[in-house]
Amino acid sequence: MATGVAAVWVPVTDMERAVAFYRDTLGLTVTDQSEDWSEIDANGLRIGLNARESAGPSKDGGAVVSFQPDGSIEDELASLREKGADIQGEISEHPWGKIVPFKDSEGNDLQLYAPPAN
């Protein structure tokens, strides 16, 4: 059986653009970068950026990576908007927390997630 998550990887079409998005827009640390594979450190979770074999983003779905906001989810949403991120909706509140969906530079689904206030 699985003992945890080793890595999450997302397909990318343009490695330079994708690395810039995760580094500059999200403020994450790039730990390895090449033409075919790059790695991002997201608070101890390794996110791999895997070069697509065919050009063009896919709309077939896939993994969704949820990021913990550094500040309030509202402040982080405002920051993403200022940086030109592709926001896919507004903050929605649920019994299990708040989320806001957005896309990375390659069309992959991401979201900010904040647990419910105690």
GROMACS .gro file of N, CA, C and O in nm:
model
  472
    1MET      N    1   0.083  -0.119   0.000
    1MET     CA    2   0.000   0.000   0.000
    1MET      C    3   0.087   0.125   0.000
    1MET      O    4   0.205   0.119   0.030
    2ALA      N    5   0.026   0.235  -0.027
    2ALA     CA    6   0.097   0.362  -0.030
    2ALA      C    7   0.123   0.414   0.111
    2ALA      O    8   0.043   0.391   0.203
    3THR      N    9   0.235   0.480   0.127
    3THR     CA   10   0.268   0.539   0.256
    3THR      C   11   0.257   0.690   0.253
    3THR      O   12   0.279   0.755   0.355
    4GLY      N   13   0.226   0.747   0.141
    4GLY     CA   14   0.214   0.892   0.128
    4GLY      C   15   0.227   0.933  -0.016
    4GLY      O   16   0.234   0.850  -0.105
    5VAL      N   17   0.232   1.062  -0.038
    5VAL     CA   18   0.245   1.117  -0.172
    5VAL      C   19   0.392   1.148  -0.195
    5VAL      O   20   0.453   1.224  -0.120
    6ALA      N   21   0.452   1.087  -0.296
    6ALA     CA   22   0.592   1.111  -0.329
    6ALA      C   23   0.606   1.239  -0.411
    6ALA      O   24   0.698   1.317  -0.391
    7ALA      N   25   0.515   1.257  -0.503
    7ALA     CA   26   0.520   1.375  -0.591
    7ALA      C   27   0.387   1.388  -0.663
    7ALA      O   28   0.312   1.292  -0.675
    8VAL      N   29   0.361   1.507  -0.708
    8VAL     CA   30   0.249   1.535  -0.797
    8VAL      C   31   0.313   1.592  -0.921
    8VAL      O   32   0.403   1.676  -0.912
    9TRP      N   33   0.274   1.546  -1.037
    9TRP     CA   34   0.328   1.604  -1.158
    9TRP      C   35   0.216   1.648  -1.250
    9TRP      O   36   0.107   1.591  -1.249
   10VAL      N   37   0.245   1.753  -1.324
   10VAL     CA   38   0.148   1.808  -1.417
   10VAL      C   39   0.215   1.823  -1.554
   10VAL      O   40   0.335   1.855  -1.562
   11PRO      N   41   0.141   1.798  -1.660
   11PRO     CA   42   0.197   1.813  -1.793
   11PRO      C   43   0.206   1.960  -1.832
   11PRO      O   44   0.118   2.039  -1.799
   12VAL      N   45   0.314   1.996  -1.900
   12VAL     CA   46   0.331   2.134  -1.945
   12VAL      C   47   0.372   2.137  -2.092
   12VAL      O   48   0.437   2.045  -2.141
   13THR      N   49   0.334   2.242  -2.160
   13THR     CA   50   0.368   2.259  -2.300
   13THR      C   51   0.494   2.344  -2.315
   13THR      O   52   0.580   2.316  -2.397
   14ASP      N   53   0.505   2.448  -2.235
   14ASP     CA   54   0.617   2.541  -2.242
   14ASP      C   55   0.686   2.543  -2.104
   14ASP      O   56   0.636   2.604  -2.011
   15MET      N   57   0.799   2.474  -2.093
   15MET     CA   58   0.865   2.458  -1.963
   15MET      C   59   0.906   2.591  -1.902
   15MET      O   60   0.886   2.613  -1.783
   16GLU      N   61   0.964   2.679  -1.981
   16GLU     CA   62   1.007   2.809  -1.928
   16GLU      C   63   0.888   2.886  -1.872
   16GLU      O   64   0.896   2.944  -1.763
   17ARG      N   65   0.780   2.890  -1.946
   17ARG     CA   66   0.660   2.961  -1.902
   17ARG      C   67   0.603   2.898  -1.776
   17ARG      O   68   0.564   2.966  -1.682
   18ALA      N   69   0.599   2.765  -1.771
   18ALA     CA   70   0.545   2.695  -1.655
   18ALA      C   71   0.631   2.718  -1.531
   18ALA      O   72   0.579   2.746  -1.422
   19VAL      N   73   0.762   2.708  -1.546
   19VAL     CA   74   0.852   2.733  -1.433
   19VAL      C   75   0.833   2.876  -1.383
   19VAL      O   76   0.824   2.900  -1.262
   20ALA      N   77   0.824   2.971  -1.473
   20ALA     CA   78   0.803   3.111  -1.434
   20ALA      C   79   0.672   3.127  -1.357
   20ALA      O   80   0.666   3.201  -1.258
   21PHE      N   81   0.566   3.058  -1.399
   21PHE     CA   82   0.438   3.068  -1.330
   21PHE      C   83   0.450   3.017  -1.186
   21PHE      O   84   0.410   3.086  -1.091
   22TYR      N   85   0.504   2.899  -1.168
   22TYR     CA   86   0.513   2.842  -1.034
   22TYR      C   87   0.611   2.920  -0.946
   22TYR      O   88   0.589   2.936  -0.826
   23ARG      N   89   0.717   2.972  -1.006
   23ARG     CA   90   0.817   3.049  -0.930
   23ARG      C   91   0.769   3.192  -0.905
   23ARG      O   92   0.766   3.237  -0.790
   24ASP      N   93   0.730   3.263  -1.009
   24ASP     CA   94   0.701   3.406  -0.998
   24ASP      C   95   0.558   3.437  -0.955
   24ASP      O   96   0.536   3.529  -0.877
   25THR      N   97   0.462   3.363  -1.007
   25THR     CA   98   0.322   3.390  -0.972
   25THR      C   99   0.286   3.329  -0.837
   25THR      O  100   0.224   3.394  -0.754
   26LEU      N  101   0.326   3.203  -0.814
   26LEU     CA  102   0.292   3.136  -0.688
   26LEU      C  103   0.398   3.154  -0.580
   26LEU      O  104   0.373   3.128  -0.463
   27GLY      N  105   0.518   3.195  -0.618
   27GLY     CA  106   0.624   3.218  -0.520
   27GLY      C  107   0.687   3.092  -0.464
   27GLY      O  108   0.744   3.093  -0.355
   28LEU      N  109   0.684   2.982  -0.540
   28LEU     CA  110   0.741   2.855  -0.495
   28LEU      C  111   0.886   2.844  -0.542
   28LEU      O  112   0.930   2.915  -0.632
   29THR      N  113   0.960   2.752  -0.480
   29THR     CA  114   1.102   2.734  -0.509
   29THR      C  115   1.123   2.627  -0.616
   29THR      O  116   1.073   2.515  -0.602
   30VAL      N  117   1.196   2.661  -0.720
   30VAL     CA  118   1.233   2.565  -0.824
   30VAL      C  119   1.359   2.494  -0.775
   30VAL      O  120   1.460   2.557  -0.745
   31THR      N  121   1.352   2.360  -0.763
   31THR     CA  122   1.467   2.285  -0.712
   31THR      C  123   1.545   2.214  -0.822
   31THR      O  124   1.658   2.174  -0.800
   32ASP      N  125   1.483   2.197  -0.939
   32ASP     CA  126   1.549   2.132  -1.051
   32ASP      C  127   1.480   2.180  -1.178
   32ASP      O  128   1.357   2.194  -1.179
   33GLN      N  129   1.557   2.207  -1.282
   33GLN     CA  130   1.495   2.253  -1.406
   33GLN      C  131   1.571   2.201  -1.526
   33GLN      O  132   1.693   2.213  -1.533
   34SER      N  133   1.497   2.140  -1.618
   34SER     CA  134   1.554   2.100  -1.746
   34SER      C  135   1.445   2.118  -1.852
   34SER      O  136   1.333   2.157  -1.821
   35GLU      N  137   1.479   2.086  -1.974
   35GLU     CA  138   1.385   2.100  -2.084
   35GLU      C  139   1.266   2.004  -2.071
   35GLU      O  140   1.155   2.036  -2.111
   36ASP      N  141   1.290   1.885  -2.016
   36ASP     CA  142   1.186   1.782  -2.009
   36ASP      C  143   1.119   1.768  -1.873
   36ASP      O  144   1.008   1.717  -1.863
   37TRP      N  145   1.188   1.808  -1.765
   37TRP     CA  146   1.135   1.786  -1.630
   37TRP      C  147   1.188   1.894  -1.537
   37TRP      O  148   1.309   1.923  -1.537
   38SER      N  149   1.101   1.952  -1.460
   38SER     CA  150   1.142   2.049  -1.358
   38SER      C  151   1.068   2.015  -1.230
   38SER      O  152   0.961   1.954  -1.233
   39GLU      N  153   1.129   2.050  -1.117
   39GLU     CA  154   1.067   2.021  -0.987
   39GLU      C  155   1.052   2.148  -0.906
   39GLU      O  156   1.140   2.234  -0.905
   40ILE      N  157   0.939   2.155  -0.840
   40ILE     CA  158   0.902   2.268  -0.756
   40ILE      C  159   0.881   2.217  -0.614
   40ILE      O  160   0.818   2.113  -0.594
   41ASP      N  161   0.933   2.290  -0.515
   41ASP     CA  162   0.909   2.256  -0.375
   41ASP      C  163   0.791   2.338  -0.326
   41ASP      O  164   0.796   2.461  -0.321
   42ALA      N  165   0.684   2.269  -0.289
   42ALA     CA  166   0.563   2.333  -0.237
   42ALA      C  167   0.546   2.291  -0.091
   42ALA      O  168   0.468   2.201  -0.060
   43ASN      N  169   0.626   2.352  -0.003
   43ASN     CA  170   0.619   2.323   0.140
   43ASN      C  171   0.644   2.175   0.168
   43ASN      O  172   0.573   2.112   0.244
   44GLY      N  173   0.745   2.120   0.102
   44GLY     CA  174   0.781   1.980   0.123
   44GLY      C  175   0.718   1.884   0.025
   44GLY      O  176   0.759   1.769   0.017
   45LEU      N  177   0.618   1.925  -0.050
   45LEU     CA  178   0.558   1.841  -0.154
   45LEU      C  179   0.625   1.874  -0.286
   45LEU      O  180   0.633   1.991  -0.325
   46ARG      N  181   0.676   1.772  -0.351
   46ARG     CA  182   0.742   1.792  -0.479
   46ARG      C  183   0.639   1.792  -0.591
   46ARG      O  184   0.561   1.699  -0.606
   47ILE      N  185   0.640   1.899  -0.669
   47ILE     CA  186   0.554   1.909  -0.788
   47ILE      C  187   0.647   1.899  -0.908
   47ILE      O  188   0.739   1.979  -0.924
   48GLY      N  189   0.622   1.801  -0.991
   48GLY     CA  190   0.700   1.784  -1.113
   48GLY      C  191   0.629   1.846  -1.231
   48GLY      O  192   0.507   1.831  -1.246
   49LEU      N  193   0.702   1.917  -1.313
   49LEU     CA  194   0.650   1.971  -1.438
   49LEU      C  195   0.707   1.884  -1.548
   49LEU      O  196   0.828   1.880  -1.569
   50ASN      N  197   0.620   1.811  -1.617
   50ASN     CA  198   0.660   1.713  -1.716
   50ASN      C  199   0.626   1.763  -1.855
   50ASN      O  200   0.509   1.790  -1.885
   51ALA      N  201   0.727   1.774  -1.941
   51ALA     CA  202   0.705   1.824  -2.077
   51ALA      C  203   0.611   1.730  -2.154
   51ALA      O  204   0.628   1.608  -2.151
   52ARG      N  205   0.513   1.789  -2.221
   52ARG     CA  206   0.419   1.711  -2.303
   52ARG      C  207   0.490   1.660  -2.427
   52ARG      O  208   0.578   1.726  -2.481
   53GLU      N  209   0.447   1.544  -2.472
   53GLU     CA  210   0.503   1.490  -2.596
   53GLU      C  211   0.439   1.555  -2.718
   53GLU      O  212   0.499   1.559  -2.824
   54SER      N  213   0.317   1.606  -2.703
   54SER     CA  214   0.253   1.674  -2.815
   54SER      C  215   0.223   1.817  -2.774
   54SER      O  216   0.202   1.846  -2.657
   55ALA      N  217   0.221   1.906  -2.870
   55ALA     CA  218   0.198   2.047  -2.842
   55ALA      C  219   0.051   2.072  -2.811
   55ALA      O  220  -0.036   1.999  -2.855
   56GLY      N  221   0.026   2.175  -2.736
   56GLY     CA  222  -0.110   2.217  -2.705
   56GLY      C  223  -0.158   2.164  -2.572
   56GLY      O  224  -0.134   2.049  -2.538
   57PRO      N  225  -0.224   2.251  -2.496
   57PRO     CA  226  -0.276   2.208  -2.367
   57PRO      C  227  -0.390   2.108  -2.383
   57PRO      O  228  -0.462   2.109  -2.482
   58SER      N  229  -0.404   2.021  -2.285
   58SER     CA  230  -0.510   1.921  -2.286
   58SER      C  231  -0.623   1.966  -2.197
   58SER      O  232  -0.602   2.023  -2.091
   59LYS      N  233  -0.743   1.941  -2.237
   59LYS     CA  234  -0.861   1.974  -2.156
   59LYS      C  235  -0.924   1.847  -2.099
   59LYS      O  236  -1.039   1.844  -2.063
   60ASP      N  237  -0.843   1.739  -2.089
   60ASP     CA  238  -0.894   1.610  -2.045
   60ASP      C  239  -0.897   1.593  -1.894
   60ASP      O  240  -0.926   1.486  -1.844
   61GLY      N  241  -0.867   1.696  -1.818
   61GLY     CA  242  -0.867   1.684  -1.672
   61GLY      C  243  -0.735   1.631  -1.623
   61GLY      O  244  -0.633   1.638  -1.691
   62GLY      N  245  -0.735   1.579  -1.504
   62GLY     CA  246  -0.613   1.529  -1.443
   62GLY      C  247  -0.609   1.570  -1.298
   62GLY      O  248  -0.711   1.605  -1.240
   63ALA      N  249  -0.491   1.569  -1.241
   63ALA     CA  250  -0.476   1.604  -1.101
   63ALA      C  251  -0.509   1.752  -1.078
   63ALA      O  252  -0.490   1.835  -1.166
   64VAL      N  253  -0.559   1.781  -0.960
   64VAL     CA  254  -0.579   1.919  -0.916
   64VAL      C  255  -0.488   1.938  -0.796
   64VAL      O  256  -0.493   1.861  -0.701
   65VAL      N  257  -0.402   2.038  -0.802
   65VAL     CA  258  -0.312   2.067  -0.691
   65VAL      C  259  -0.374   2.181  -0.610
   65VAL      O  260  -0.408   2.286  -0.665
   66SER      N  261  -0.391   2.158  -0.481
   66SER     CA  262  -0.447   2.260  -0.390
   66SER      C  263  -0.333   2.320  -0.309
   66SER      O  264  -0.259   2.248  -0.242
   67PHE      N  265  -0.321   2.450  -0.314
   67PHE     CA  266  -0.215   2.520  -0.242
   67PHE      C  267  -0.270   2.586  -0.117
   67PHE      O  268  -0.380   2.641  -0.119
   68GLN      N  269  -0.191   2.585  -0.011
   68GLN     CA  270  -0.225   2.656   0.111
   68GLN      C  271  -0.186   2.801   0.090
   68GLN      O  272  -0.072   2.830   0.055
   69PRO      N  273  -0.277   2.895   0.112
   69PRO     CA  274  -0.240   3.036   0.096
   69PRO      C  275  -0.142   3.078   0.206
   69PRO      O  276  -0.151   3.031   0.319
   70ASP      N  277  -0.050   3.166   0.169
   70ASP     CA  278   0.049   3.217   0.263
   70ASP      C  279  -0.018   3.310   0.364
   70ASP      O  280   0.014   3.310   0.481
   71GLY      N  281  -0.113   3.389   0.317
   71GLY     CA  282  -0.192   3.478   0.402
   71GLY      C  283  -0.337   3.432   0.396
   71GLY      O  284  -0.365   3.314   0.380
   72SER      N  285  -0.428   3.526   0.402
   72SER     CA  286  -0.570   3.490   0.389
   72SER      C  287  -0.597   3.450   0.244
   72SER      O  288  -0.529   3.496   0.151
   73ILE      N  289  -0.697   3.368   0.225
   73ILE     CA  290  -0.731   3.326   0.089
   73ILE      C  291  -0.775   3.445   0.006
   73ILE      O  292  -0.746   3.453  -0.114
   74GLU      N  293  -0.839   3.543   0.069
   74GLU     CA  294  -0.882   3.663  -0.001
   74GLU      C  295  -0.762   3.745  -0.049
   74GLU      O  296  -0.760   3.791  -0.164
   75ASP      N  297  -0.661   3.760   0.038
   75ASP     CA  298  -0.541   3.835  -0.002
   75ASP      C  299  -0.464   3.763  -0.113
   75ASP      O  300  -0.414   3.826  -0.206
   76GLU      N  301  -0.455   3.631  -0.102
   76GLU     CA  302  -0.382   3.555  -0.204
   76GLU      C  303  -0.455   3.557  -0.338
   76GLU      O  304  -0.392   3.563  -0.443
   77LEU      N  305  -0.589   3.555  -0.334
   77LEU     CA  306  -0.666   3.567  -0.458
   77LEU      C  307  -0.639   3.701  -0.523
   77LEU      O  308  -0.617   3.710  -0.644
   78ALA      N  309  -0.637   3.807  -0.445
   78ALA     CA  310  -0.608   3.940  -0.498
   78ALA      C  311  -0.468   3.943  -0.560
   78ALA      O  312  -0.449   4.001  -0.669
   79SER      N  313  -0.372   3.880  -0.496
   79SER     CA  314  -0.235   3.875  -0.548
   79SER      C  315  -0.230   3.798  -0.680
   79SER      O  316  -0.163   3.840  -0.775
   80LEU      N  317  -0.299   3.684  -0.687
   80LEU     CA  318  -0.303   3.607  -0.812
   80LEU      C  319  -0.364   3.690  -0.924
   80LEU      O  320  -0.314   3.689  -1.038
   81ARG      N  321  -0.470   3.762  -0.893
   81ARG     CA  322  -0.534   3.847  -0.995
   81ARG      C  323  -0.438   3.954  -1.044
   81ARG      O  324  -0.429   3.981  -1.164
   82GLU      N  325  -0.365   4.018  -0.951
   82GLU     CA  326  -0.269   4.122  -0.987
   82GLU      C  327  -0.160   4.067  -1.078
   82GLU      O  328  -0.109   4.139  -1.164
   83LYS      N  329  -0.125   3.940  -1.061
   83LYS     CA  330  -0.020   3.878  -1.141
   83LYS      C  331  -0.072   3.817  -1.270
   83LYS      O  332   0.002   3.755  -1.344
   84GLY      N  333  -0.203   3.833  -1.295
   84GLY     CA  334  -0.260   3.789  -1.421
   84GLY      C  335  -0.297   3.642  -1.428
   84GLY      O  336  -0.314   3.588  -1.537
   85ALA      N  337  -0.310   3.575  -1.312
   85ALA     CA  338  -0.347   3.433  -1.313
   85ALA      C  339  -0.487   3.415  -1.370
   85ALA      O  340  -0.572   3.503  -1.360
   86ASP      N  341  -0.511   3.301  -1.429
   86ASP     CA  342  -0.640   3.266  -1.489
   86ASP      C  343  -0.733   3.213  -1.381
   86ASP      O  344  -0.742   3.093  -1.357
   87ILE      N  345  -0.803   3.302  -1.314
   87ILE     CA  346  -0.894   3.267  -1.204
   87ILE      C  347  -1.022   3.209  -1.266
   87ILE      O  348  -1.079   3.266  -1.358
   88GLN      N  349  -1.067   3.096  -1.212
   88GLN     CA  350  -1.180   3.024  -1.269
   88GLN      C  351  -1.310   3.040  -1.192
   88GLN      O  352  -1.407   2.972  -1.220
   89GLY      N  353  -1.313   3.125  -1.094
   89GLY     CA  354  -1.434   3.146  -1.016
   89GLY      C  355  -1.401   3.228  -0.893
   89GLY      O  356  -1.289   3.274  -0.876
   90GLU      N  357  -1.498   3.243  -0.810
   90GLU     CA  358  -1.480   3.317  -0.686
   90GLU      C  359  -1.455   3.219  -0.572
   90GLU      O  360  -1.467   3.098  -0.588
   91ILE      N  361  -1.424   3.271  -0.456
   91ILE     CA  362  -1.404   3.188  -0.338
   91ILE      C  363  -1.537   3.124  -0.301
   91ILE      O  364  -1.639   3.192  -0.293
   92SER      N  365  -1.536   2.993  -0.283
   92SER     CA  366  -1.657   2.924  -0.237
   92SER      C  367  -1.629   2.869  -0.097
   92SER      O  368  -1.519   2.822  -0.068
   93GLU      N  369  -1.730   2.881  -0.012
   93GLU     CA  370  -1.714   2.838   0.127
   93GLU      C  371  -1.795   2.711   0.150
   93GLU      O  372  -1.909   2.700   0.106
   94HIS      N  373  -1.733   2.615   0.218
   94HIS     CA  374  -1.792   2.485   0.245
   94HIS      C  375  -1.768   2.450   0.391
   94HIS      O  376  -1.683   2.511   0.456
   95PRO      N  377  -1.837   2.350   0.444
   95PRO     CA  378  -1.810   2.309   0.583
   95PRO      C  379  -1.665   2.268   0.605
   95PRO      O  380  -1.611   2.283   0.714
   96TRP      N  381  -1.599   2.218   0.501
   96TRP     CA  382  -1.461   2.171   0.512
   96TRP      C  383  -1.358   2.277   0.475
   96TRP      O  384  -1.238   2.252   0.476
   97GLY      N  385  -1.401   2.399   0.441
   97GLY     CA  386  -1.308   2.507   0.413
   97GLY      C  387  -1.347   2.591   0.293
   97GLY      O  388  -1.457   2.577   0.238
   98LYS      N  389  -1.257   2.679   0.253
   98LYS     CA  390  -1.279   2.767   0.139
   98LYS      C  391  -1.185   2.727   0.026
   98LYS      O  392  -1.070   2.690   0.050
   99ILE      N  393  -1.234   2.738  -0.097
   99ILE     CA  394  -1.149   2.714  -0.214
   99ILE      C  395  -1.174   2.821  -0.320
   99ILE      O  396  -1.281   2.884  -0.323
  100VAL      N  397  -1.075   2.839  -0.403
  100VAL     CA  398  -1.090   2.921  -0.523
  100VAL      C  399  -1.009   2.854  -0.634
  100VAL      O  400  -0.891   2.826  -0.617
  101PRO      N  401  -1.074   2.821  -0.747
  101PRO     CA  402  -1.003   2.754  -0.856
  101PRO      C  403  -0.933   2.852  -0.950
  101PRO      O  404  -0.982   2.963  -0.973
  102PHE      N  405  -0.819   2.808  -1.002
  102PHE     CA  406  -0.748   2.884  -1.105
  102PHE      C  407  -0.669   2.786  -1.190
  102PHE      O  408  -0.665   2.667  -1.160
  103LYS      N  409  -0.611   2.835  -1.297
  103LYS     CA  410  -0.532   2.750  -1.386
  103LYS      C  411  -0.389   2.800  -1.391
  103LYS      O  412  -0.363   2.919  -1.376
  104ASP      N  413  -0.297   2.706  -1.414
  104ASP     CA  414  -0.159   2.747  -1.433
  104ASP      C  415  -0.140   2.792  -1.578
  104ASP      O  416  -0.235   2.797  -1.657
  105SER      N  417  -0.018   2.826  -1.613
  105SER     CA  418   0.011   2.877  -1.747
  105SER      C  419  -0.013   2.774  -1.857
  105SER      O  420  -0.023   2.808  -1.974
  106GLU      N  421  -0.025   2.646  -1.819
  106GLU     CA  422  -0.042   2.538  -1.915
  106GLU      C  423  -0.185   2.484  -1.919
  106GLU      O  424  -0.213   2.385  -1.985
  107GLY      N  425  -0.277   2.546  -1.844
  107GLY     CA  426  -0.417   2.504  -1.843
  107GLY      C  427  -0.450   2.397  -1.740
  107GLY      O  428  -0.561   2.345  -1.740
  108ASN      N  429  -0.355   2.363  -1.652
  108ASN     CA  430  -0.383   2.264  -1.547
  108ASN      C  431  -0.464   2.328  -1.435
  108ASN      O  432  -0.447   2.445  -1.402
  109ASP      N  433  -0.553   2.248  -1.375
  109ASP     CA  434  -0.638   2.296  -1.268
  109ASP      C  435  -0.564   2.303  -1.135
  109ASP      O  436  -0.501   2.206  -1.092
  110LEU      N  437  -0.571   2.419  -1.072
  110LEU     CA  438  -0.513   2.444  -0.941
  110LEU      C  439  -0.620   2.508  -0.854
  110LEU      O  440  -0.722   2.552  -0.904
  111GLN      N  441  -0.593   2.514  -0.724
  111GLN     CA  442  -0.683   2.588  -0.638
  111GLN      C  443  -0.609   2.630  -0.511
  111GLN      O  444  -0.507   2.572  -0.476
  112LEU      N  445  -0.661   2.734  -0.450
  112LEU     CA  446  -0.619   2.771  -0.315
  112LEU      C  447  -0.719   2.707  -0.221
  112LEU      O  448  -0.840   2.704  -0.250
  113TYR      N  449  -0.671   2.655  -0.109
  113TYR     CA  450  -0.757   2.591  -0.010
  113TYR      C  451  -0.723   2.645   0.129
  113TYR      O  452  -0.605   2.646   0.167
  114ALA      N  453  -0.823   2.689   0.200
  114ALA     CA  454  -0.805   2.732   0.340
  114ALA      C  455  -0.902   2.652   0.425
  114ALA      O  456  -1.023   2.650   0.398
  115PRO      N  457  -0.853   2.584   0.529
  115PRO     CA  458  -0.942   2.507   0.615
  115PRO      C  459  -1.038   2.599   0.691
  115PRO      O  460  -1.014   2.720   0.699
  116PRO      N  461  -1.146   2.543   0.744
  116PRO     CA  462  -1.241   2.628   0.816
  116PRO      C  463  -1.176   2.691   0.940
  116PRO      O  464  -1.086   2.631   1.000
  117ALA      N  465  -1.220   2.811   0.973
  117ALA     CA  466  -1.169   2.878   1.093
  117ALA      C  467  -1.224   2.806   1.215
  117ALA      O  468  -1.337   2.760   1.216
  118ASN      N  469  -1.139   2.795   1.316
  118ASN     CA  470  -1.183   2.728   1.440
  118ASN      C  471  -1.256   2.821   1.530
  118ASN      O  472  -1.245   2.932   1.538
   0.00000   0.00000   0.00000
